[in-house]
């Protein structure tokens, strides 16, 4: 059970590791130098690419700047060392916690294949997952994506209470983490050309809570013009955001809990960081965000359904068995929340668990249960996890594709390699394409606790996926010479990503019973 507890703490809607270079670095004296708008930085050469780490894109959000929109970073004289990652944002300990955390955490990292080129390369800005309470940009090594032809930027953003608390006494209505992401995108606009990237061809990409963040920017008016394309990996699980009043009620309760009965901003800004971290757990994560009237004027699903979003090309998908990871510890991710259930699942509690997890009536739960008869699954827990994963992740992705395909080119996928190594548990505990399994196919994750190299077929699939992601960033179409990838369109077509080669799938919605959930869940229309 200890390894399961560690897994669930680490996997709060993310799969990541503490990222380090994948090859020996050259001495700083021979490393590349770039002039940014804030000053000159010296990076490091890594496996034929260049890496610049720990670049500040905003001022430290400390003291009076705690719970304020991000402010400009200070400039410096001389050459700043950019060979080491900056600290991650405050978070609870887990296997994805960076080596150093600090409230001074608004840093980003750049991996680029070349600094001087006649043709500027597409830019991929990666927004990490972690349930908005954990993880960090330095956990993702973009070297292989850079070698495939993109300039890759990984970013930090404020987490937990520091990033998403809503309280009447604070100047802004939460979503500070999303504001940080916007500040990083503005830094990209000003500086990325110096690193060989095209500021007019920026793709935002993210997994899990990072994918949800991407959708937030797709629907945010204040993010318009900061990017041209969007990649959403397992991010369509929370399409309805909290109203401001409900979020403020949570904020006032939280303020009292951390020692501010007077509910003042001054008191909140003096609360020790660790106390703030300790009182925001994965069970009370501040997903799915809040309709604050500034960054988000309405729920993501409402905006997408009505066509009120930034009309950028979209690549969106999910994994075959998303909930397999979460059901290890007797909880599921449903509509943006971590929901405990009675475990083990039995025939006697099956329907009541469905009702609790999906927030539906007993009649609706019974109708859903008929679509997932226990006799068709190895265990009741497997049946339950499958149906919640379908309702939350798979059908959320299908719905987003349906909405966006009406107005912009949309490409769908399902990661289906059920032999994918799971790097955060001993071999054999999870052998399925679950939440985050695709990350090992896109990024280097050298510090995973249970690393397993990809086999020959998986390596081919990984190469194909990176080529598709980079070509999408470059052209708006993920098709490559070896793989044709049609747009989703009204038929709901997706590309099934599995070795030995991706295959077109036209029955995604049917396989995941999306019609059943459309009839029995109170979906955002």
Coordinates of C-alpha atoms in Angstrom, one line a residue:
X1 CA 0.0 0.0 0.0
X2 CA 2.9 2.4 0.6
X3 CA 3.9 2.4 -3.1
X4 CA 0.3 3.0 -4.0
X5 CA 0.1 6.0 -1.7
X6 CA 3.3 7.4 -3.2
X7 CA 1.9 6.8 -6.7
X8 CA -1.3 8.6 -6.1
X9 CA 0.4 11.5 -4.5
X10 CA 2.7 11.7 -7.5
X11 CA 0.1 11.1 -10.1
X12 CA -2.4 13.9 -9.2
X13 CA -3.4 14.2 -12.8
X14 CA 0.1 14.0 -14.2
X15 CA 2.9 11.6 -15.0
X16 CA 6.3 13.2 -14.8
X17 CA 9.8 12.9 -13.3
X18 CA 12.6 15.2 -12.3
X19 CA 14.1 16.0 -15.6
X20 CA 17.8 16.1 -16.2
X21 CA 19.9 16.3 -19.4
X22 CA 20.1 13.0 -21.3
X23 CA 23.7 13.5 -22.4
X24 CA 26.9 14.9 -21.0
X25 CA 26.9 18.7 -21.0
X26 CA 29.8 20.8 -22.3
X27 CA 31.6 23.0 -19.9
X28 CA 30.0 26.4 -19.4
X29 CA 32.9 28.2 -21.0
X30 CA 32.1 26.7 -24.4
X31 CA 28.3 26.9 -23.9
X32 CA 26.0 29.0 -26.1
X33 CA 25.1 32.6 -25.2
X34 CA 21.9 34.4 -26.0
X35 CA 20.7 38.0 -25.3
X36 CA 17.2 38.1 -23.9
X37 CA 15.2 41.2 -23.1
X38 CA 16.3 41.0 -19.5
X39 CA 19.9 40.2 -20.1
X40 CA 22.4 37.8 -21.5
X41 CA 22.2 34.1 -20.6
X42 CA 24.7 31.2 -21.0
X43 CA 23.2 27.8 -21.6
X44 CA 24.5 24.3 -22.2
X45 CA 24.9 22.0 -25.2
X46 CA 23.0 18.7 -24.8
X47 CA 23.1 15.9 -27.3
X48 CA 23.4 18.1 -30.4
X49 CA 20.9 20.7 -29.1
X50 CA 21.1 23.7 -26.8
X51 CA 19.4 24.0 -23.4
X52 CA 18.8 27.2 -21.3
X53 CA 17.4 26.6 -17.9
X54 CA 16.0 28.7 -15.1
X55 CA 15.1 31.7 -17.1
X56 CA 12.9 34.1 -15.1
X57 CA 9.8 35.2 -17.0
X58 CA 8.2 37.1 -14.1
X59 CA 9.1 38.6 -10.8
X60 CA 9.1 36.4 -7.7
X61 CA 5.4 36.3 -6.5
X62 CA 6.3 36.8 -2.9
X63 CA 5.4 39.3 -0.2
X64 CA 3.0 41.9 -1.5
X65 CA 3.1 40.1 -4.9
X66 CA 1.6 36.9 -3.4
X67 CA -1.9 36.5 -5.0
X68 CA -1.2 39.3 -7.5
X69 CA -1.0 39.0 -11.3
X70 CA 2.6 38.2 -12.4
X71 CA 4.9 41.3 -12.7
X72 CA 7.9 41.8 -15.0
X73 CA 11.1 40.1 -14.1
X74 CA 14.1 42.2 -13.1
X75 CA 16.9 42.6 -15.6
X76 CA 20.6 41.8 -14.8
X77 CA 24.0 42.8 -15.9
X78 CA 26.7 40.5 -17.2
X79 CA 26.0 36.9 -18.3
X80 CA 23.5 34.9 -16.3
X81 CA 24.2 31.2 -15.8
X82 CA 21.4 29.2 -17.4
X83 CA 22.7 25.7 -17.0
X84 CA 20.7 24.8 -13.9
X85 CA 16.9 24.6 -13.4
X86 CA 15.1 27.1 -11.2
X87 CA 13.2 26.0 -8.2
X88 CA 9.7 24.5 -8.6
X89 CA 6.7 26.1 -7.1
X90 CA 5.7 25.1 -3.5
X91 CA 3.9 21.7 -3.4
X92 CA 3.5 18.6 -1.3
X93 CA 6.3 16.0 -1.4
X94 CA 5.9 13.2 -4.0
X95 CA 8.1 11.4 -6.5
X96 CA 7.7 14.3 -8.9
X97 CA 8.7 17.0 -6.5
X98 CA 11.7 19.0 -7.8
X99 CA 14.9 19.0 -5.9
X100 CA 14.3 22.6 -4.8
X101 CA 11.0 24.4 -4.3
X102 CA 10.5 28.1 -3.5
X103 CA 7.7 30.7 -3.7
X104 CA 10.2 32.4 -6.1
X105 CA 9.5 29.9 -8.9
X106 CA 8.4 31.7 -12.1
X107 CA 11.1 30.2 -14.4
X108 CA 11.1 28.5 -17.8
X109 CA 13.5 26.3 -19.8
X110 CA 14.3 26.4 -23.5
X111 CA 15.5 23.5 -25.6
X112 CA 16.4 24.4 -29.2
X113 CA 18.0 22.5 -32.1
X114 CA 19.9 25.6 -33.4
X115 CA 20.3 29.2 -32.4
X116 CA 21.2 30.6 -35.8
X117 CA 19.1 29.6 -38.8
X118 CA 17.6 31.3 -41.8
X119 CA 14.3 29.7 -41.0
X120 CA 12.8 30.1 -37.6
X121 CA 11.4 26.8 -36.1
X122 CA 8.0 26.2 -34.6
X123 CA 7.7 26.6 -30.8
X124 CA 6.0 24.2 -28.4
X125 CA 5.3 25.6 -25.0
X126 CA 4.7 22.8 -22.5
X127 CA 2.3 23.3 -19.6
X128 CA 2.8 20.5 -17.0
X129 CA 0.1 18.6 -15.2
X130 CA -0.1 17.8 -11.6
X131 CA -3.7 18.6 -10.6
X132 CA -2.8 22.3 -10.3
X133 CA -1.1 21.3 -7.0
X134 CA 2.2 19.6 -8.1
X135 CA 4.9 19.0 -10.7
X136 CA 7.2 21.5 -12.4
X137 CA 8.5 22.4 -15.9
X138 CA 12.0 21.0 -15.2
X139 CA 10.5 17.5 -15.0
X140 CA 10.2 17.4 -18.8
X141 CA 13.4 17.2 -20.9
X142 CA 12.5 18.5 -24.4
X143 CA 15.8 17.4 -26.0
X144 CA 14.2 14.7 -28.3
X145 CA 11.4 17.0 -29.4
X146 CA 14.0 19.7 -30.1
X147 CA 16.0 17.2 -32.2
X148 CA 12.7 16.5 -34.1
X149 CA 12.7 20.1 -35.1
X150 CA 10.9 22.3 -32.5
X151 CA 12.0 24.9 -30.0
X152 CA 10.6 23.5 -26.7
X153 CA 9.7 25.7 -23.7
X154 CA 8.7 24.1 -20.4
X155 CA 7.3 26.5 -17.8
X156 CA 6.5 26.7 -14.1
X157 CA 3.3 28.3 -12.7
X158 CA 1.9 28.9 -9.3
X159 CA 0.2 25.9 -7.8
X160 CA -2.4 25.0 -5.1
X161 CA -3.6 27.8 -2.9
X162 CA -0.8 30.1 -4.2
X163 CA -2.0 29.7 -7.8
X164 CA -5.7 29.2 -7.6
X165 CA -7.2 30.4 -4.3
X166 CA -10.2 32.7 -4.7
X167 CA -10.9 35.1 -1.8
X168 CA -12.9 38.4 -1.6
X169 CA -10.0 40.2 0.0
X170 CA -7.6 39.4 -2.8
X171 CA -7.1 41.8 -5.7
X172 CA -7.8 39.2 -8.4
X173 CA -10.3 36.4 -8.5
X174 CA -7.9 33.4 -8.6
X175 CA -6.5 31.7 -11.7
X176 CA -3.0 33.2 -10.9
X177 CA -1.5 30.0 -12.3
X178 CA -3.2 30.7 -15.6
X179 CA -2.0 34.3 -15.5
X180 CA 1.5 32.9 -15.0
X181 CA 1.2 30.8 -18.1
X182 CA 0.1 33.8 -20.0
X183 CA 3.1 35.7 -18.8
X184 CA 5.3 32.9 -20.0
X185 CA 3.7 33.1 -23.4
X186 CA 4.3 36.8 -23.6
X187 CA 8.0 36.1 -22.7
X188 CA 8.0 33.7 -25.6
X189 CA 6.6 36.4 -27.9
X190 CA 9.4 38.8 -26.9
X191 CA 12.4 36.5 -26.7
X192 CA 12.0 33.2 -28.6
X193 CA 13.4 34.4 -31.9
X194 CA 16.8 34.8 -30.2
X195 CA 16.6 31.0 -29.5
X196 CA 15.8 30.1 -33.1
X197 CA 12.0 30.0 -32.6
X198 CA 9.2 31.7 -34.5
X199 CA 7.1 33.9 -32.2
X200 CA 4.3 33.8 -34.9
X201 CA 4.1 30.0 -34.8
X202 CA 3.6 29.0 -31.2
X203 CA 1.8 25.8 -30.0
X204 CA 0.7 25.4 -26.4
X205 CA 0.6 21.8 -25.2
X206 CA -0.1 20.1 -22.0
X207 CA -1.1 16.9 -20.3
X208 CA -3.9 16.4 -17.7
X209 CA -4.2 19.6 -15.7
X210 CA -1.8 21.0 -18.3
X211 CA -4.2 20.0 -21.0
X212 CA -7.0 21.5 -19.1
X213 CA -4.9 24.7 -18.9
X214 CA -4.5 24.6 -22.7
X215 CA -8.3 24.5 -23.1
X216 CA -8.6 27.4 -20.7
X217 CA -6.3 29.5 -22.9
X218 CA -8.2 28.3 -26.0
X219 CA -11.4 29.8 -24.5
X220 CA -9.7 32.8 -22.7
X221 CA -10.1 36.2 -24.5
X222 CA -7.0 37.4 -22.7
X223 CA -4.9 34.6 -24.2
X224 CA -5.9 35.5 -27.8
X225 CA -2.9 36.0 -30.1
X226 CA -0.4 34.4 -27.8
X227 CA -0.5 31.1 -29.7
X228 CA -1.6 29.6 -33.0
X229 CA -2.2 25.9 -32.2
X230 CA -3.1 23.8 -29.2
X231 CA -2.3 20.2 -28.1
X232 CA -4.5 18.7 -25.4
X233 CA -3.4 15.4 -23.8
X234 CA -6.0 13.9 -21.4
X235 CA -7.2 17.4 -20.5
X236 CA -10.9 17.4 -21.4
X237 CA -12.0 16.0 -18.0
X238 CA -13.3 19.2 -16.4
X239 CA -15.4 21.3 -18.9
X240 CA -17.4 23.1 -16.3
X241 CA -15.7 25.6 -14.0
X242 CA -16.8 26.7 -10.6
X243 CA -18.8 29.9 -10.2
X244 CA -17.0 32.8 -8.4
X245 CA -19.3 32.7 -5.4
X246 CA -18.7 29.0 -4.7
X247 CA -14.9 29.5 -5.0
X248 CA -15.0 32.4 -2.7
X249 CA -16.8 30.4 0.0
X250 CA -14.1 27.8 -0.3
X251 CA -11.5 30.6 0.0
X252 CA -13.0 32.0 3.2
X253 CA -13.1 28.5 4.8
X254 CA -9.5 28.0 3.7
X255 CA -8.4 31.4 5.2
X256 CA -9.9 30.4 8.6
X257 CA -8.2 27.0 8.4
X258 CA -4.7 28.5 7.9
X259 CA -5.1 31.0 10.7
X260 CA -6.7 34.1 9.2
X261 CA -10.1 34.4 11.0
X262 CA -10.1 38.1 10.1
X263 CA -10.2 37.1 6.4
X264 CA -7.7 39.9 5.5
X265 CA -5.3 39.9 2.6
X266 CA -2.6 41.1 4.9
X267 CA -2.9 38.0 7.1
X268 CA -3.1 35.6 4.1
X269 CA 0.1 37.1 2.6
X270 CA 1.9 36.4 5.9
X271 CA 0.9 32.8 6.3
X272 CA 3.9 30.5 6.0
X273 CA 4.1 28.8 2.6
X274 CA 4.2 25.3 4.1
X275 CA 1.0 25.9 5.9
X276 CA -0.7 26.8 2.6
X277 CA 0.7 23.7 1.0
X278 CA -0.3 21.4 3.9
X279 CA -3.9 22.6 3.7
X280 CA -4.4 21.9 -0.1
X281 CA -4.4 18.2 -0.8
X282 CA -5.1 16.3 -3.9
X283 CA -8.6 15.6 -2.4
X284 CA -9.3 19.4 -2.3
X285 CA -7.4 20.3 -5.5
X286 CA -8.5 23.6 -7.0
X287 CA -9.5 22.0 -10.3
X288 CA -11.5 22.7 -12.4
X289 CA -10.7 26.4 -11.9
X290 CA -13.1 29.3 -11.5
X291 CA -15.1 31.6 -13.8
X292 CA -13.3 34.7 -12.6
X293 CA -14.6 37.2 -15.2
X294 CA -11.1 38.0 -16.4
X295 CA -9.1 35.0 -17.5
X296 CA -12.3 32.9 -17.8
X297 CA -15.6 34.6 -18.5
X298 CA -17.5 31.4 -18.8
X299 CA -16.9 27.6 -18.4
X300 CA -14.7 25.9 -20.9
X301 CA -17.5 23.7 -22.2
X302 CA -20.0 26.5 -22.5
X303 CA -17.5 28.6 -24.6
X304 CA -16.5 25.7 -26.8
X305 CA -20.1 24.7 -27.5
X306 CA -21.0 28.2 -28.5
X307 CA -18.0 28.8 -30.7
X308 CA -16.7 31.5 -28.3
X309 CA -13.1 30.5 -28.4
X310 CA -9.8 31.4 -30.0
X311 CA -10.0 29.7 -33.4
X312 CA -6.7 27.8 -33.4
X313 CA -6.0 24.4 -34.8
X314 CA -6.4 21.7 -32.2
X315 CA -4.9 18.2 -31.5
X316 CA -6.8 16.5 -28.7
X317 CA -6.9 13.0 -27.3
X318 CA -6.9 10.6 -24.4
X319 CA -5.4 7.3 -23.3
X320 CA -7.1 3.9 -23.5
X321 CA -7.6 3.3 -19.7
X322 CA -7.2 6.6 -18.0
X323 CA -8.6 5.7 -14.6
X324 CA -6.5 2.5 -14.1
X325 CA -3.9 4.7 -12.3
X326 CA -6.3 6.3 -9.9
X327 CA -8.3 3.3 -9.0
X328 CA -5.1 1.8 -7.4
X329 CA -6.0 3.8 -4.3
X330 CA -9.7 3.7 -4.1
X331 CA -10.5 7.0 -5.9
X332 CA -11.4 8.2 -9.4
X333 CA -11.0 11.5 -11.2
X334 CA -14.5 12.6 -12.2
X335 CA -15.5 15.9 -13.8
X336 CA -12.4 17.6 -12.3
X337 CA -12.5 16.2 -8.8
X338 CA -10.8 13.4 -6.9
X339 CA -13.7 11.3 -5.8
X340 CA -13.3 8.4 -3.3
X341 CA -15.5 5.4 -3.6
X342 CA -16.3 2.2 -1.8
X343 CA -13.5 -0.2 -2.5
X344 CA -13.4 -3.0 -3.5
X345 CA -16.3 -2.6 -5.9
X346 CA -18.8 -5.4 -5.6
X347 CA -22.1 -6.3 -7.3
X348 CA -23.9 -4.9 -4.3
X349 CA -22.2 -1.4 -4.3
X350 CA -21.5 -1.1 -8.1
X351 CA -24.5 1.2 -8.9
X352 CA -24.1 3.3 -5.8
X353 CA -20.4 3.8 -6.6
X354 CA -21.4 4.9 -10.1
X355 CA -23.9 7.4 -8.7
X356 CA -21.4 8.9 -6.3
X357 CA -18.5 9.1 -8.7
X358 CA -20.5 10.6 -11.6
X359 CA -23.0 12.6 -9.5
X360 CA -26.1 11.0 -11.1
X361 CA -29.4 9.6 -9.8
X362 CA -29.8 5.9 -9.0
X363 CA -31.9 5.5 -12.1
X364 CA -29.1 7.0 -14.3
X365 CA -26.5 4.8 -12.5
X366 CA -28.5 1.7 -13.2
X367 CA -28.7 2.6 -16.9
X368 CA -25.0 3.2 -17.1
X369 CA -24.3 -0.1 -15.2
X370 CA -26.1 -2.0 -17.9
X371 CA -23.6 -0.8 -20.5
X372 CA -20.8 -2.2 -18.3
X373 CA -22.0 -5.6 -17.1
X374 CA -19.7 -7.0 -14.4
X375 CA -19.5 -10.3 -16.3
X376 CA -17.6 -8.6 -19.1
X377 CA -14.7 -7.5 -16.9
X378 CA -12.0 -9.3 -14.9
X379 CA -13.1 -7.6 -11.6
X380 CA -15.8 -5.2 -10.6
X381 CA -13.1 -2.6 -9.9
X382 CA -12.0 -2.9 -13.5
X383 CA -15.5 -2.4 -14.8
X384 CA -16.0 0.7 -12.5
X385 CA -12.7 2.3 -13.5
X386 CA -13.4 1.7 -17.2
X387 CA -16.8 3.4 -17.1
X388 CA -15.6 6.4 -15.1
X389 CA -12.6 6.8 -17.5
X390 CA -14.9 6.7 -20.4
X391 CA -17.3 9.2 -18.9
X392 CA -14.6 11.6 -17.8
X393 CA -11.7 11.4 -20.2
X394 CA -12.7 9.6 -23.4
X395 CA -16.1 11.1 -23.9
X396 CA -14.9 14.5 -22.7
X397 CA -12.3 14.4 -25.5
X398 CA -14.9 13.2 -28.0
X399 CA -17.2 16.1 -27.0
X400 CA -14.5 18.7 -27.3
X401 CA -13.5 17.4 -30.7
X402 CA -17.2 17.5 -31.8
X403 CA -17.5 21.1 -30.7
X404 CA -14.2 22.5 -32.1
X405 CA -14.4 20.5 -35.4
X406 CA -17.4 22.7 -36.4
X407 CA -15.1 25.7 -36.6
X408 CA -11.4 24.8 -36.7
X409 CA -9.3 21.9 -38.0
X410 CA -9.3 19.3 -35.2
X411 CA -7.3 16.1 -34.9
X412 CA -8.1 13.4 -32.4
X413 CA -6.1 10.5 -31.0
X414 CA -6.2 7.7 -28.5
X415 CA -3.0 6.4 -27.1
X416 CA -3.5 2.6 -27.2
X417 CA -0.1 1.0 -26.4
X418 CA -1.3 -1.3 -23.5
X419 CA 2.3 -2.6 -23.3
X420 CA 3.6 0.9 -22.5
X421 CA 6.0 0.9 -19.5
X422 CA 4.6 2.6 -16.4
X423 CA 7.6 4.4 -14.8
X424 CA 6.2 5.0 -11.4
X425 CA 5.4 1.6 -10.1
X426 CA 7.2 -1.7 -10.0
X427 CA 6.9 -3.7 -13.3
X428 CA 3.7 -5.6 -13.5
X429 CA 1.5 -3.4 -11.2
X430 CA 0.1 -1.4 -14.2
X431 CA 0.3 -2.8 -17.7
X432 CA -2.2 -0.6 -19.6
X433 CA -2.2 2.7 -21.5
X434 CA -3.3 4.7 -18.5
X435 CA -3.2 8.3 -17.5
X436 CA 0.1 9.8 -18.6
X437 CA 1.5 6.7 -20.2
X438 CA 2.2 8.6 -23.5
X439 CA 4.6 11.0 -21.8
X440 CA 7.5 8.6 -22.0
X441 CA 7.0 8.6 -25.8
X442 CA 7.4 12.4 -26.1
X443 CA 9.9 13.5 -23.5
X444 CA 12.9 12.1 -21.7
X445 CA 12.1 11.2 -18.1
X446 CA 15.5 10.1 -16.8
X447 CA 14.8 10.1 -13.1
X448 CA 11.7 7.9 -13.1
X449 CA 11.8 5.5 -10.1
X450 CA 11.2 2.5 -12.3
X451 CA 12.6 3.3 -15.7
X452 CA 12.0 0.7 -18.4
X453 CA 13.4 1.4 -21.9
X454 CA 11.0 1.3 -24.9
X455 CA 11.4 -1.8 -27.1
X456 CA 12.0 -1.6 -30.8
X457 CA 8.3 -1.2 -31.8
X458 CA 7.6 1.3 -29.1
X459 CA 10.7 3.3 -30.1
X460 CA 9.3 3.5 -33.6
X461 CA 5.9 4.7 -32.2
X462 CA 7.7 7.3 -30.1
X463 CA 9.6 8.6 -33.1
X464 CA 6.3 8.8 -35.0
X465 CA 4.5 10.6 -32.2
X466 CA 7.3 13.2 -31.8
X467 CA 7.3 13.8 -35.6
X468 CA 3.5 14.2 -35.6
X469 CA 3.6 16.7 -32.6
X470 CA 6.4 18.7 -34.3
X471 CA 4.7 18.7 -37.7
X472 CA 1.5 19.8 -36.1
X473 CA 3.3 22.7 -34.5
X474 CA 5.0 23.5 -37.8
X475 CA 2.1 23.2 -40.2
X476 CA -1.2 22.7 -38.2
X477 CA -1.4 19.1 -39.5
X478 CA 0.1 16.1 -37.6
X479 CA 0.4 13.9 -40.7
X480 CA 3.9 12.8 -41.6
X481 CA 5.3 11.0 -44.6
X482 CA 4.8 7.7 -42.8
X483 CA 1.4 8.4 -41.1
X484 CA -1.7 10.0 -42.6
X485 CA -3.7 11.7 -39.9
X486 CA -7.2 12.9 -41.0
X487 CA -9.1 15.6 -39.3
X488 CA -11.7 14.4 -36.8
X489 CA -14.7 16.1 -38.6
X490 CA -18.3 15.1 -38.0
X491 CA -17.4 11.4 -38.0
X492 CA -15.3 11.6 -34.9
X493 CA -12.3 9.9 -36.5
X494 CA -9.3 9.5 -34.2
X495 CA -5.8 8.0 -34.8
X496 CA -5.1 5.0 -32.6
X497 CA -1.5 5.4 -31.4
X498 CA -0.2 1.8 -30.9
X499 CA 2.7 -0.2 -32.3
X500 CA 3.6 -1.3 -34.8
X501 CA 2.0 1.7 -36.5
X502 CA -0.9 4.1 -35.8
X503 CA -4.3 3.1 -37.3
X504 CA -7.4 5.1 -38.1
X505 CA -10.3 4.5 -35.8
X506 CA -13.9 5.5 -36.6
X507 CA -15.7 3.9 -33.6
X508 CA -14.1 5.7 -30.7
X509 CA -17.3 7.2 -29.3
X510 CA -19.1 3.9 -29.6
X511 CA -16.4 1.9 -27.9
X512 CA -16.4 4.3 -25.0
X513 CA -20.3 4.4 -24.8
X514 CA -20.4 8.2 -25.2
X515 CA -24.1 8.1 -26.3
X516 CA -24.9 6.6 -22.9
X517 CA -23.1 9.3 -21.0
X518 CA -24.6 12.0 -23.1
X519 CA -28.1 10.7 -22.1
X520 CA -27.3 10.1 -18.5
X521 CA -24.9 12.8 -17.4
X522 CA -25.7 16.5 -17.0
X523 CA -23.2 17.6 -19.6
X524 CA -22.4 21.1 -20.5
X525 CA -24.4 21.9 -23.6

